Protein backbone atom coordinates (compact mmCIF):
# COMPACT_ATOMS: atom_id res chain seq x y z
CA UNK A 1 0.00 0.00 0.00
CA UNK A 2 2.82 2.39 0.89
CA UNK A 3 4.56 1.66 -2.40
CA UNK A 4 1.35 2.45 -4.28
CA UNK A 5 1.08 5.85 -2.56
CA UNK A 6 4.71 6.64 -3.34
CA UNK A 7 4.20 5.65 -6.98
CA UNK A 8 1.17 7.94 -7.36
CA UNK A 9 3.00 10.79 -5.64
CA UNK A 10 5.99 10.39 -7.95
CA UNK A 11 3.75 10.44 -11.03
CA UNK A 12 2.02 13.62 -9.88
CA UNK A 13 5.37 15.30 -9.38
CA UNK A 14 6.12 15.04 -13.11
CA UNK A 15 2.75 16.47 -14.20
CA UNK A 16 2.54 20.07 -15.39
CA UNK A 17 0.90 22.31 -12.79
CA UNK A 18 -2.64 23.38 -13.56
CA UNK A 19 -2.60 27.18 -13.83
CA UNK A 20 -5.71 29.21 -13.08
CA UNK A 21 -7.43 30.75 -16.10
CA UNK A 22 -6.17 34.27 -16.82
CA UNK A 23 -8.81 36.97 -16.95
CA UNK A 24 -9.48 38.60 -20.28
CA UNK A 25 -7.49 41.71 -19.38
CA UNK A 26 -6.91 42.83 -22.98
CA UNK A 27 -10.56 42.54 -23.88
CA UNK A 28 -11.74 44.34 -20.75
CA UNK A 29 -9.15 47.09 -21.32
CA UNK A 30 -10.35 47.57 -24.88
CA UNK A 31 -13.96 47.72 -23.72
CA UNK A 32 -13.07 50.27 -21.04
CA UNK A 33 -11.17 52.35 -23.63
CA UNK A 34 -14.24 52.37 -25.88
CA UNK A 35 -16.42 53.41 -22.96
CA UNK A 36 -14.04 56.24 -22.09
CA UNK A 37 -13.92 57.36 -25.73
CA UNK A 38 -17.71 57.35 -26.07
CA UNK A 39 -18.07 59.26 -22.81
CA UNK A 40 -15.53 61.87 -23.91
CA UNK A 41 -17.25 62.26 -27.28
CA UNK A 42 -20.68 62.63 -25.66
CA UNK A 43 -19.29 65.31 -23.35
CA UNK A 44 -17.68 67.19 -26.24
CA UNK A 45 -20.90 67.05 -28.29
CA UNK A 46 -22.88 68.35 -25.34
CA UNK A 47 -20.45 71.24 -24.84
CA UNK A 48 -20.12 72.06 -28.57
CA UNK A 49 -23.44 71.14 -30.21
CA UNK A 50 -23.01 73.34 -33.30
CA UNK A 51 -19.51 72.05 -34.10
CA UNK A 52 -20.53 68.45 -33.46
CA UNK A 53 -23.55 68.83 -35.74
CA UNK A 54 -21.37 69.67 -38.73
CA UNK A 55 -18.49 67.32 -37.95
CA UNK A 56 -15.90 69.76 -36.66
CA UNK A 57 -13.54 68.68 -33.91
CA UNK A 58 -12.72 65.04 -33.06
CA UNK A 59 -14.88 63.44 -35.72
CA UNK A 60 -14.27 60.86 -38.44
CA UNK A 61 -15.30 63.44 -41.04
CA UNK A 62 -12.64 65.88 -39.82
CA UNK A 63 -9.98 63.16 -39.69
CA UNK A 64 -10.78 62.08 -43.23
CA UNK A 65 -10.46 65.60 -44.61
CA UNK A 66 -7.28 66.28 -42.61
CA UNK A 67 -5.81 63.14 -44.15
CA UNK A 68 -6.82 64.27 -47.63
CA UNK A 69 -5.17 67.64 -47.15
CA UNK A 70 -2.04 65.93 -45.82
CA UNK A 71 -1.86 63.68 -48.89
CA UNK A 72 -2.40 66.70 -51.14
CA UNK A 73 0.38 68.46 -49.20
CA UNK A 74 2.78 65.60 -49.91
CA UNK A 75 1.93 65.87 -53.60
CA UNK A 76 2.70 69.59 -53.49
CA UNK A 77 6.01 68.99 -51.67
CA UNK A 78 7.15 66.32 -54.13
CA UNK A 79 6.11 68.48 -57.10
CA UNK A 80 8.02 71.42 -55.64
CA UNK A 81 11.15 69.34 -55.14
CA UNK A 82 10.91 68.00 -58.67
CA UNK A 83 10.51 71.52 -60.07
CA UNK A 84 13.51 72.72 -58.09
CA UNK A 85 15.66 69.84 -59.29
CA UNK A 86 14.78 70.33 -62.95
CA UNK A 87 15.32 74.08 -63.19
CA UNK A 88 11.69 75.19 -63.31
CA UNK A 89 12.50 78.20 -61.09
CA UNK A 90 14.27 80.82 -63.23
CA UNK A 91 16.86 82.75 -61.26
CA UNK A 92 15.98 80.88 -58.10
CA UNK A 93 18.82 82.30 -56.02
CA UNK A 94 18.10 85.91 -57.02
CA UNK A 95 16.68 87.89 -54.11
CA UNK A 96 13.62 90.06 -54.61
CA UNK A 97 14.15 93.77 -54.19
CA UNK A 98 12.26 96.18 -51.98
CA UNK A 99 11.92 98.62 -54.90
CA UNK A 100 9.91 96.11 -56.95
CA UNK A 101 8.08 94.14 -54.28
CA UNK A 102 7.96 96.36 -51.21
CA UNK A 103 7.44 94.77 -47.81
CA UNK A 104 6.37 91.45 -49.36
CA UNK A 105 10.00 90.77 -50.26
CA UNK A 106 11.30 91.15 -46.69
CA UNK A 107 11.75 88.24 -44.31
CA UNK A 108 13.25 90.30 -41.49
CA UNK A 109 16.65 91.55 -40.33
CA UNK A 110 17.37 93.20 -43.69
CA UNK A 111 17.02 89.94 -45.62
CA UNK A 112 14.86 89.39 -48.68
CA UNK A 113 13.12 86.31 -49.98
CA UNK A 114 14.62 84.58 -53.00
CA UNK A 115 12.82 84.22 -56.32
CA UNK A 116 12.62 80.46 -55.80
CA UNK A 117 10.94 80.79 -52.42
CA UNK A 118 8.53 83.40 -53.76
CA UNK A 119 7.46 81.09 -56.59
CA UNK A 120 7.03 78.19 -54.17
CA UNK A 121 4.98 80.35 -51.79
CA UNK A 122 2.67 81.62 -54.54
CA UNK A 123 2.25 78.11 -55.96
CA UNK A 124 1.34 76.73 -52.55
CA UNK A 125 -1.15 79.54 -51.96
CA UNK A 126 -2.84 78.54 -55.22
CA UNK A 127 -2.77 74.90 -54.11
CA UNK A 128 -4.37 75.91 -50.81
CA UNK A 129 -7.09 77.77 -52.72
CA UNK A 130 -7.76 74.69 -54.88
CA UNK A 131 -7.90 72.53 -51.75
CA UNK A 132 -10.35 74.94 -50.10
CA UNK A 133 -12.49 74.97 -53.24
CA UNK A 134 -12.54 71.18 -53.24
CA UNK A 135 -13.59 71.19 -49.60
CA UNK A 136 -16.28 73.87 -49.69
CA UNK A 137 -17.34 73.84 -53.34
CA UNK A 138 -20.22 71.88 -54.87
CA UNK A 139 -19.72 68.18 -54.28
CA UNK A 140 -20.10 66.44 -57.62
CA UNK A 141 -17.78 63.45 -57.27
CA UNK A 142 -16.97 63.56 -53.58
CA UNK A 143 -18.37 64.32 -50.16
CA UNK A 144 -18.71 67.61 -48.33
CA UNK A 145 -16.18 68.99 -45.87
CA UNK A 146 -18.79 69.16 -43.13
CA UNK A 147 -21.68 66.94 -42.17
CA UNK A 148 -24.90 67.92 -43.90
CA UNK A 149 -28.10 68.51 -41.96
CA UNK A 150 -29.27 65.17 -40.66
CA UNK A 151 -26.12 63.32 -41.81
CA UNK A 152 -24.56 61.00 -39.26
CA UNK A 153 -20.82 60.70 -38.85
CA UNK A 154 -19.03 57.46 -39.69
CA UNK A 155 -18.17 54.93 -37.04
CA UNK A 156 -14.61 55.39 -35.69
CA UNK A 157 -12.03 53.22 -37.44
CA UNK A 158 -10.01 52.47 -34.33
CA UNK A 159 -6.25 52.62 -33.94
CA UNK A 160 -5.65 50.62 -37.14
CA UNK A 161 -8.40 50.76 -39.80
CA UNK A 162 -9.48 47.26 -40.83
CA UNK A 163 -8.40 46.74 -44.44
CA UNK A 164 -10.84 44.04 -45.57
CA UNK A 165 -10.38 44.57 -49.30
CA UNK A 166 -7.88 46.24 -51.59
CA UNK A 167 -8.47 49.23 -53.83
CA UNK A 168 -10.01 52.64 -53.25
CA UNK A 169 -11.92 52.00 -50.04
CA UNK A 170 -12.79 54.38 -47.18
CA UNK A 171 -10.61 52.37 -44.79
CA UNK A 172 -7.61 52.53 -47.15
CA UNK A 173 -8.09 56.28 -47.57
CA UNK A 174 -8.18 56.70 -43.80
CA UNK A 175 -4.97 54.69 -43.35
CA UNK A 176 -3.17 56.62 -46.11
CA UNK A 177 -4.33 59.91 -44.63
CA UNK A 178 -3.05 58.99 -41.19
CA UNK A 179 0.35 58.00 -42.57
CA UNK A 180 0.50 61.27 -44.54
CA UNK A 181 -0.27 63.32 -41.41
CA UNK A 182 2.32 61.44 -39.32
CA UNK A 183 4.82 61.85 -42.17
CA UNK A 184 4.35 65.61 -42.27
CA UNK A 185 4.88 65.84 -38.51
CA UNK A 186 8.06 63.77 -38.83
CA UNK A 187 9.39 65.92 -41.69
CA UNK A 188 8.73 69.20 -39.88
CA UNK A 189 10.25 67.85 -36.65
CA UNK A 190 13.35 66.67 -38.55
CA UNK A 191 13.64 70.05 -40.28
CA UNK A 192 13.48 71.89 -36.94
CA UNK A 193 15.95 69.53 -35.26
CA UNK A 194 18.47 69.50 -38.12
CA UNK A 195 18.11 73.08 -39.33
CA UNK A 196 17.60 71.89 -42.91
CA UNK A 197 14.86 73.04 -45.25
CA UNK A 198 11.86 70.75 -45.59
CA UNK A 199 12.67 70.11 -49.25
CA UNK A 200 16.21 69.07 -48.31
CA UNK A 201 14.85 66.69 -45.65
CA UNK A 202 12.42 65.12 -48.12
CA UNK A 203 15.11 64.87 -50.81
CA UNK A 204 17.40 63.09 -48.35
CA UNK A 205 14.58 60.77 -47.41
CA UNK A 206 14.03 59.70 -51.01
CA UNK A 207 17.73 59.18 -51.63
CA UNK A 208 18.36 62.38 -53.59
CA UNK A 209 15.87 61.57 -56.36
CA UNK A 210 14.36 65.07 -56.45
CA UNK A 211 17.50 67.20 -56.88
PDB file of C-alpha atoms in Angstrom:
ATOM      1  CA  UNK A   1       0.000   0.000   0.000  1.00  0.00           C
ATOM      2  CA  UNK A   2       2.820   2.386   0.888  1.00  0.00           C
ATOM      3  CA  UNK A   3       4.560   1.656  -2.404  1.00  0.00           C
ATOM      4  CA  UNK A   4       1.353   2.452  -4.280  1.00  0.00           C
ATOM      5  CA  UNK A   5       1.077   5.850  -2.564  1.00  0.00           C
ATOM      6  CA  UNK A   6       4.709   6.643  -3.343  1.00  0.00           C
ATOM      7  CA  UNK A   7       4.202   5.653  -6.985  1.00  0.00           C
ATOM      8  CA  UNK A   8       1.171   7.938  -7.364  1.00  0.00           C
ATOM      9  CA  UNK A   9       3.002  10.792  -5.640  1.00  0.00           C
ATOM     10  CA  UNK A  10       5.991  10.390  -7.950  1.00  0.00           C
ATOM     11  CA  UNK A  11       3.752  10.443 -11.028  1.00  0.00           C
ATOM     12  CA  UNK A  12       2.017  13.623  -9.884  1.00  0.00           C
ATOM     13  CA  UNK A  13       5.374  15.300  -9.377  1.00  0.00           C
ATOM     14  CA  UNK A  14       6.117  15.038 -13.105  1.00  0.00           C
ATOM     15  CA  UNK A  15       2.751  16.474 -14.200  1.00  0.00           C
ATOM     16  CA  UNK A  16       2.536  20.073 -15.391  1.00  0.00           C
ATOM     17  CA  UNK A  17       0.897  22.313 -12.791  1.00  0.00           C
ATOM     18  CA  UNK A  18      -2.638  23.379 -13.556  1.00  0.00           C
ATOM     19  CA  UNK A  19      -2.599  27.180 -13.828  1.00  0.00           C
ATOM     20  CA  UNK A  20      -5.715  29.207 -13.084  1.00  0.00           C
ATOM     21  CA  UNK A  21      -7.429  30.754 -16.099  1.00  0.00           C
ATOM     22  CA  UNK A  22      -6.171  34.272 -16.823  1.00  0.00           C
ATOM     23  CA  UNK A  23      -8.812  36.968 -16.946  1.00  0.00           C
ATOM     24  CA  UNK A  24      -9.480  38.605 -20.284  1.00  0.00           C
ATOM     25  CA  UNK A  25      -7.491  41.707 -19.380  1.00  0.00           C
ATOM     26  CA  UNK A  26      -6.907  42.827 -22.976  1.00  0.00           C
ATOM     27  CA  UNK A  27     -10.559  42.537 -23.876  1.00  0.00           C
ATOM     28  CA  UNK A  28     -11.740  44.336 -20.748  1.00  0.00           C
ATOM     29  CA  UNK A  29      -9.155  47.087 -21.317  1.00  0.00           C
ATOM     30  CA  UNK A  30     -10.355  47.573 -24.883  1.00  0.00           C
ATOM     31  CA  UNK A  31     -13.961  47.719 -23.716  1.00  0.00           C
ATOM     32  CA  UNK A  32     -13.070  50.272 -21.040  1.00  0.00           C
ATOM     33  CA  UNK A  33     -11.168  52.346 -23.629  1.00  0.00           C
ATOM     34  CA  UNK A  34     -14.235  52.372 -25.877  1.00  0.00           C
ATOM     35  CA  UNK A  35     -16.419  53.406 -22.960  1.00  0.00           C
ATOM     36  CA  UNK A  36     -14.037  56.240 -22.088  1.00  0.00           C
ATOM     37  CA  UNK A  37     -13.921  57.358 -25.734  1.00  0.00           C
ATOM     38  CA  UNK A  38     -17.707  57.352 -26.068  1.00  0.00           C
ATOM     39  CA  UNK A  39     -18.066  59.262 -22.806  1.00  0.00           C
ATOM     40  CA  UNK A  40     -15.527  61.874 -23.910  1.00  0.00           C
ATOM     41  CA  UNK A  41     -17.249  62.258 -27.283  1.00  0.00           C
ATOM     42  CA  UNK A  42     -20.677  62.632 -25.662  1.00  0.00           C
ATOM     43  CA  UNK A  43     -19.287  65.315 -23.350  1.00  0.00           C
ATOM     44  CA  UNK A  44     -17.683  67.190 -26.239  1.00  0.00           C
ATOM     45  CA  UNK A  45     -20.895  67.045 -28.288  1.00  0.00           C
ATOM     46  CA  UNK A  46     -22.876  68.353 -25.340  1.00  0.00           C
ATOM     47  CA  UNK A  47     -20.449  71.238 -24.844  1.00  0.00           C
ATOM     48  CA  UNK A  48     -20.120  72.058 -28.569  1.00  0.00           C
ATOM     49  CA  UNK A  49     -23.438  71.140 -30.211  1.00  0.00           C
ATOM     50  CA  UNK A  50     -23.013  73.336 -33.303  1.00  0.00           C
ATOM     51  CA  UNK A  51     -19.510  72.051 -34.097  1.00  0.00           C
ATOM     52  CA  UNK A  52     -20.530  68.446 -33.458  1.00  0.00           C
ATOM     53  CA  UNK A  53     -23.553  68.833 -35.738  1.00  0.00           C
ATOM     54  CA  UNK A  54     -21.369  69.670 -38.731  1.00  0.00           C
ATOM     55  CA  UNK A  55     -18.494  67.316 -37.954  1.00  0.00           C
ATOM     56  CA  UNK A  56     -15.900  69.761 -36.664  1.00  0.00           C
ATOM     57  CA  UNK A  57     -13.541  68.682 -33.907  1.00  0.00           C
ATOM     58  CA  UNK A  58     -12.724  65.045 -33.063  1.00  0.00           C
ATOM     59  CA  UNK A  59     -14.881  63.437 -35.719  1.00  0.00           C
ATOM     60  CA  UNK A  60     -14.268  60.864 -38.440  1.00  0.00           C
ATOM     61  CA  UNK A  61     -15.295  63.444 -41.044  1.00  0.00           C
ATOM     62  CA  UNK A  62     -12.636  65.884 -39.825  1.00  0.00           C
ATOM     63  CA  UNK A  63      -9.977  63.165 -39.686  1.00  0.00           C
ATOM     64  CA  UNK A  64     -10.784  62.075 -43.227  1.00  0.00           C
ATOM     65  CA  UNK A  65     -10.458  65.598 -44.609  1.00  0.00           C
ATOM     66  CA  UNK A  66      -7.284  66.280 -42.611  1.00  0.00           C
ATOM     67  CA  UNK A  67      -5.813  63.142 -44.148  1.00  0.00           C
ATOM     68  CA  UNK A  68      -6.824  64.267 -47.631  1.00  0.00           C
ATOM     69  CA  UNK A  69      -5.166  67.642 -47.154  1.00  0.00           C
ATOM     70  CA  UNK A  70      -2.038  65.934 -45.818  1.00  0.00           C
ATOM     71  CA  UNK A  71      -1.864  63.679 -48.893  1.00  0.00           C
ATOM     72  CA  UNK A  72      -2.397  66.699 -51.138  1.00  0.00           C
ATOM     73  CA  UNK A  73       0.377  68.456 -49.203  1.00  0.00           C
ATOM     74  CA  UNK A  74       2.784  65.596 -49.911  1.00  0.00           C
ATOM     75  CA  UNK A  75       1.929  65.866 -53.601  1.00  0.00           C
ATOM     76  CA  UNK A  76       2.704  69.587 -53.491  1.00  0.00           C
ATOM     77  CA  UNK A  77       6.010  68.986 -51.674  1.00  0.00           C
ATOM     78  CA  UNK A  78       7.151  66.315 -54.132  1.00  0.00           C
ATOM     79  CA  UNK A  79       6.114  68.476 -57.105  1.00  0.00           C
ATOM     80  CA  UNK A  80       8.022  71.418 -55.644  1.00  0.00           C
ATOM     81  CA  UNK A  81      11.152  69.341 -55.139  1.00  0.00           C
ATOM     82  CA  UNK A  82      10.915  67.999 -58.675  1.00  0.00           C
ATOM     83  CA  UNK A  83      10.505  71.516 -60.067  1.00  0.00           C
ATOM     84  CA  UNK A  84      13.510  72.717 -58.089  1.00  0.00           C
ATOM     85  CA  UNK A  85      15.663  69.837 -59.286  1.00  0.00           C
ATOM     86  CA  UNK A  86      14.778  70.330 -62.948  1.00  0.00           C
ATOM     87  CA  UNK A  87      15.315  74.082 -63.189  1.00  0.00           C
ATOM     88  CA  UNK A  88      11.691  75.189 -63.310  1.00  0.00           C
ATOM     89  CA  UNK A  89      12.496  78.196 -61.089  1.00  0.00           C
ATOM     90  CA  UNK A  90      14.270  80.822 -63.231  1.00  0.00           C
ATOM     91  CA  UNK A  91      16.860  82.753 -61.262  1.00  0.00           C
ATOM     92  CA  UNK A  92      15.975  80.877 -58.104  1.00  0.00           C
ATOM     93  CA  UNK A  93      18.824  82.295 -56.019  1.00  0.00           C
ATOM     94  CA  UNK A  94      18.104  85.910 -57.017  1.00  0.00           C
ATOM     95  CA  UNK A  95      16.678  87.888 -54.113  1.00  0.00           C
ATOM     96  CA  UNK A  96      13.619  90.057 -54.608  1.00  0.00           C
ATOM     97  CA  UNK A  97      14.154  93.770 -54.190  1.00  0.00           C
ATOM     98  CA  UNK A  98      12.265  96.177 -51.982  1.00  0.00           C
ATOM     99  CA  UNK A  99      11.923  98.616 -54.896  1.00  0.00           C
ATOM    100  CA  UNK A 100       9.915  96.114 -56.955  1.00  0.00           C
ATOM    101  CA  UNK A 101       8.079  94.142 -54.276  1.00  0.00           C
ATOM    102  CA  UNK A 102       7.957  96.359 -51.207  1.00  0.00           C
ATOM    103  CA  UNK A 103       7.436  94.770 -47.807  1.00  0.00           C
ATOM    104  CA  UNK A 104       6.367  91.455 -49.363  1.00  0.00           C
ATOM    105  CA  UNK A 105      10.001  90.772 -50.257  1.00  0.00           C
ATOM    106  CA  UNK A 106      11.300  91.153 -46.689  1.00  0.00           C
ATOM    107  CA  UNK A 107      11.755  88.239 -44.307  1.00  0.00           C
ATOM    108  CA  UNK A 108      13.253  90.301 -41.486  1.00  0.00           C
ATOM    109  CA  UNK A 109      16.653  91.550 -40.333  1.00  0.00           C
ATOM    110  CA  UNK A 110      17.368  93.204 -43.686  1.00  0.00           C
ATOM    111  CA  UNK A 111      17.017  89.940 -45.615  1.00  0.00           C
ATOM    112  CA  UNK A 112      14.857  89.392 -48.682  1.00  0.00           C
ATOM    113  CA  UNK A 113      13.121  86.312 -49.975  1.00  0.00           C
ATOM    114  CA  UNK A 114      14.617  84.583 -53.002  1.00  0.00           C
ATOM    115  CA  UNK A 115      12.824  84.216 -56.316  1.00  0.00           C
ATOM    116  CA  UNK A 116      12.621  80.461 -55.797  1.00  0.00           C
ATOM    117  CA  UNK A 117      10.936  80.794 -52.417  1.00  0.00           C
ATOM    118  CA  UNK A 118       8.535  83.403 -53.755  1.00  0.00           C
ATOM    119  CA  UNK A 119       7.460  81.095 -56.594  1.00  0.00           C
ATOM    120  CA  UNK A 120       7.028  78.191 -54.173  1.00  0.00           C
ATOM    121  CA  UNK A 121       4.975  80.348 -51.790  1.00  0.00           C
ATOM    122  CA  UNK A 122       2.670  81.621 -54.543  1.00  0.00           C
ATOM    123  CA  UNK A 123       2.255  78.112 -55.963  1.00  0.00           C
ATOM    124  CA  UNK A 124       1.344  76.728 -52.548  1.00  0.00           C
ATOM    125  CA  UNK A 125      -1.151  79.543 -51.963  1.00  0.00           C
ATOM    126  CA  UNK A 126      -2.842  78.539 -55.223  1.00  0.00           C
ATOM    127  CA  UNK A 127      -2.769  74.901 -54.113  1.00  0.00           C
ATOM    128  CA  UNK A 128      -4.365  75.911 -50.815  1.00  0.00           C
ATOM    129  CA  UNK A 129      -7.086  77.768 -52.723  1.00  0.00           C
ATOM    130  CA  UNK A 130      -7.757  74.687 -54.877  1.00  0.00           C
ATOM    131  CA  UNK A 131      -7.897  72.530 -51.752  1.00  0.00           C
ATOM    132  CA  UNK A 132     -10.353  74.941 -50.103  1.00  0.00           C
ATOM    133  CA  UNK A 133     -12.493  74.969 -53.239  1.00  0.00           C
ATOM    134  CA  UNK A 134     -12.537  71.175 -53.236  1.00  0.00           C
ATOM    135  CA  UNK A 135     -13.586  71.192 -49.595  1.00  0.00           C
ATOM    136  CA  UNK A 136     -16.284  73.870 -49.695  1.00  0.00           C
ATOM    137  CA  UNK A 137     -17.339  73.843 -53.340  1.00  0.00           C
ATOM    138  CA  UNK A 138     -20.224  71.877 -54.869  1.00  0.00           C
ATOM    139  CA  UNK A 139     -19.716  68.176 -54.283  1.00  0.00           C
ATOM    140  CA  UNK A 140     -20.105  66.441 -57.622  1.00  0.00           C
ATOM    141  CA  UNK A 141     -17.784  63.448 -57.273  1.00  0.00           C
ATOM    142  CA  UNK A 142     -16.974  63.562 -53.576  1.00  0.00           C
ATOM    143  CA  UNK A 143     -18.371  64.317 -50.162  1.00  0.00           C
ATOM    144  CA  UNK A 144     -18.707  67.609 -48.328  1.00  0.00           C
ATOM    145  CA  UNK A 145     -16.183  68.985 -45.870  1.00  0.00           C
ATOM    146  CA  UNK A 146     -18.792  69.160 -43.129  1.00  0.00           C
ATOM    147  CA  UNK A 147     -21.679  66.944 -42.170  1.00  0.00           C
ATOM    148  CA  UNK A 148     -24.897  67.920 -43.895  1.00  0.00           C
ATOM    149  CA  UNK A 149     -28.096  68.512 -41.960  1.00  0.00           C
ATOM    150  CA  UNK A 150     -29.269  65.165 -40.656  1.00  0.00           C
ATOM    151  CA  UNK A 151     -26.121  63.323 -41.807  1.00  0.00           C
ATOM    152  CA  UNK A 152     -24.563  60.998 -39.256  1.00  0.00           C
ATOM    153  CA  UNK A 153     -20.823  60.701 -38.845  1.00  0.00           C
ATOM    154  CA  UNK A 154     -19.032  57.462 -39.693  1.00  0.00           C
ATOM    155  CA  UNK A 155     -18.171  54.935 -37.039  1.00  0.00           C
ATOM    156  CA  UNK A 156     -14.613  55.391 -35.693  1.00  0.00           C
ATOM    157  CA  UNK A 157     -12.028  53.222 -37.440  1.00  0.00           C
ATOM    158  CA  UNK A 158     -10.010  52.466 -34.330  1.00  0.00           C
ATOM    159  CA  UNK A 159      -6.254  52.616 -33.943  1.00  0.00           C
ATOM    160  CA  UNK A 160      -5.653  50.622 -37.136  1.00  0.00           C
ATOM    161  CA  UNK A 161      -8.397  50.756 -39.798  1.00  0.00           C
ATOM    162  CA  UNK A 162      -9.479  47.258 -40.827  1.00  0.00           C
ATOM    163  CA  UNK A 163      -8.405  46.741 -44.444  1.00  0.00           C
ATOM    164  CA  UNK A 164     -10.836  44.037 -45.569  1.00  0.00           C
ATOM    165  CA  UNK A 165     -10.384  44.570 -49.297  1.00  0.00           C
ATOM    166  CA  UNK A 166      -7.875  46.238 -51.594  1.00  0.00           C
ATOM    167  CA  UNK A 167      -8.471  49.227 -53.828  1.00  0.00           C
ATOM    168  CA  UNK A 168     -10.014  52.640 -53.246  1.00  0.00           C
ATOM    169  CA  UNK A 169     -11.919  51.995 -50.037  1.00  0.00           C
ATOM    170  CA  UNK A 170     -12.790  54.379 -47.177  1.00  0.00           C
ATOM    171  CA  UNK A 171     -10.606  52.374 -44.793  1.00  0.00           C
ATOM    172  CA  UNK A 172      -7.612  52.531 -47.152  1.00  0.00           C
ATOM    173  CA  UNK A 173      -8.087  56.281 -47.568  1.00  0.00           C
ATOM    174  CA  UNK A 174      -8.182  56.705 -43.798  1.00  0.00           C
ATOM    175  CA  UNK A 175      -4.966  54.694 -43.351  1.00  0.00           C
ATOM    176  CA  UNK A 176      -3.166  56.617 -46.109  1.00  0.00           C
ATOM    177  CA  UNK A 177      -4.333  59.909 -44.632  1.00  0.00           C
ATOM    178  CA  UNK A 178      -3.048  58.986 -41.188  1.00  0.00           C
ATOM    179  CA  UNK A 179       0.348  58.000 -42.575  1.00  0.00           C
ATOM    180  CA  UNK A 180       0.497  61.267 -44.535  1.00  0.00           C
ATOM    181  CA  UNK A 181      -0.266  63.316 -41.408  1.00  0.00           C
ATOM    182  CA  UNK A 182       2.323  61.443 -39.324  1.00  0.00           C
ATOM    183  CA  UNK A 183       4.824  61.849 -42.168  1.00  0.00           C
ATOM    184  CA  UNK A 184       4.351  65.612 -42.273  1.00  0.00           C
ATOM    185  CA  UNK A 185       4.880  65.841 -38.515  1.00  0.00           C
ATOM    186  CA  UNK A 186       8.061  63.773 -38.829  1.00  0.00           C
ATOM    187  CA  UNK A 187       9.394  65.915 -41.694  1.00  0.00           C
ATOM    188  CA  UNK A 188       8.726  69.197 -39.878  1.00  0.00           C
ATOM    189  CA  UNK A 189      10.251  67.849 -36.645  1.00  0.00           C
ATOM    190  CA  UNK A 190      13.350  66.666 -38.548  1.00  0.00           C
ATOM    191  CA  UNK A 191      13.637  70.047 -40.279  1.00  0.00           C
ATOM    192  CA  UNK A 192      13.477  71.891 -36.944  1.00  0.00           C
ATOM    193  CA  UNK A 193      15.949  69.526 -35.262  1.00  0.00           C
ATOM    194  CA  UNK A 194      18.467  69.503 -38.118  1.00  0.00           C
ATOM    195  CA  UNK A 195      18.114  73.080 -39.328  1.00  0.00           C
ATOM    196  CA  UNK A 196      17.602  71.886 -42.912  1.00  0.00           C
ATOM    197  CA  UNK A 197      14.857  73.037 -45.251  1.00  0.00           C
ATOM    198  CA  UNK A 198      11.860  70.749 -45.594  1.00  0.00           C
ATOM    199  CA  UNK A 199      12.670  70.113 -49.253  1.00  0.00           C
ATOM    200  CA  UNK A 200      16.210  69.071 -48.305  1.00  0.00           C
ATOM    201  CA  UNK A 201      14.852  66.691 -45.647  1.00  0.00           C
ATOM    202  CA  UNK A 202      12.421  65.124 -48.119  1.00  0.00           C
ATOM    203  CA  UNK A 203      15.105  64.868 -50.805  1.00  0.00           C
ATOM    204  CA  UNK A 204      17.404  63.088 -48.355  1.00  0.00           C
ATOM    205  CA  UNK A 205      14.576  60.770 -47.408  1.00  0.00           C
ATOM    206  CA  UNK A 206      14.029  59.697 -51.012  1.00  0.00           C
ATOM    207  CA  UNK A 207      17.733  59.184 -51.631  1.00  0.00           C
ATOM    208  CA  UNK A 208      18.358  62.383 -53.593  1.00  0.00           C
ATOM    209  CA  UNK A 209      15.866  61.573 -56.363  1.00  0.00           C
ATOM    210  CA  UNK A 210      14.363  65.074 -56.455  1.00  0.00           C
ATOM    211  CA  UNK A 211      17.500  67.202 -56.878  1.00  0.00           C
TER     212      UNK A 211
END
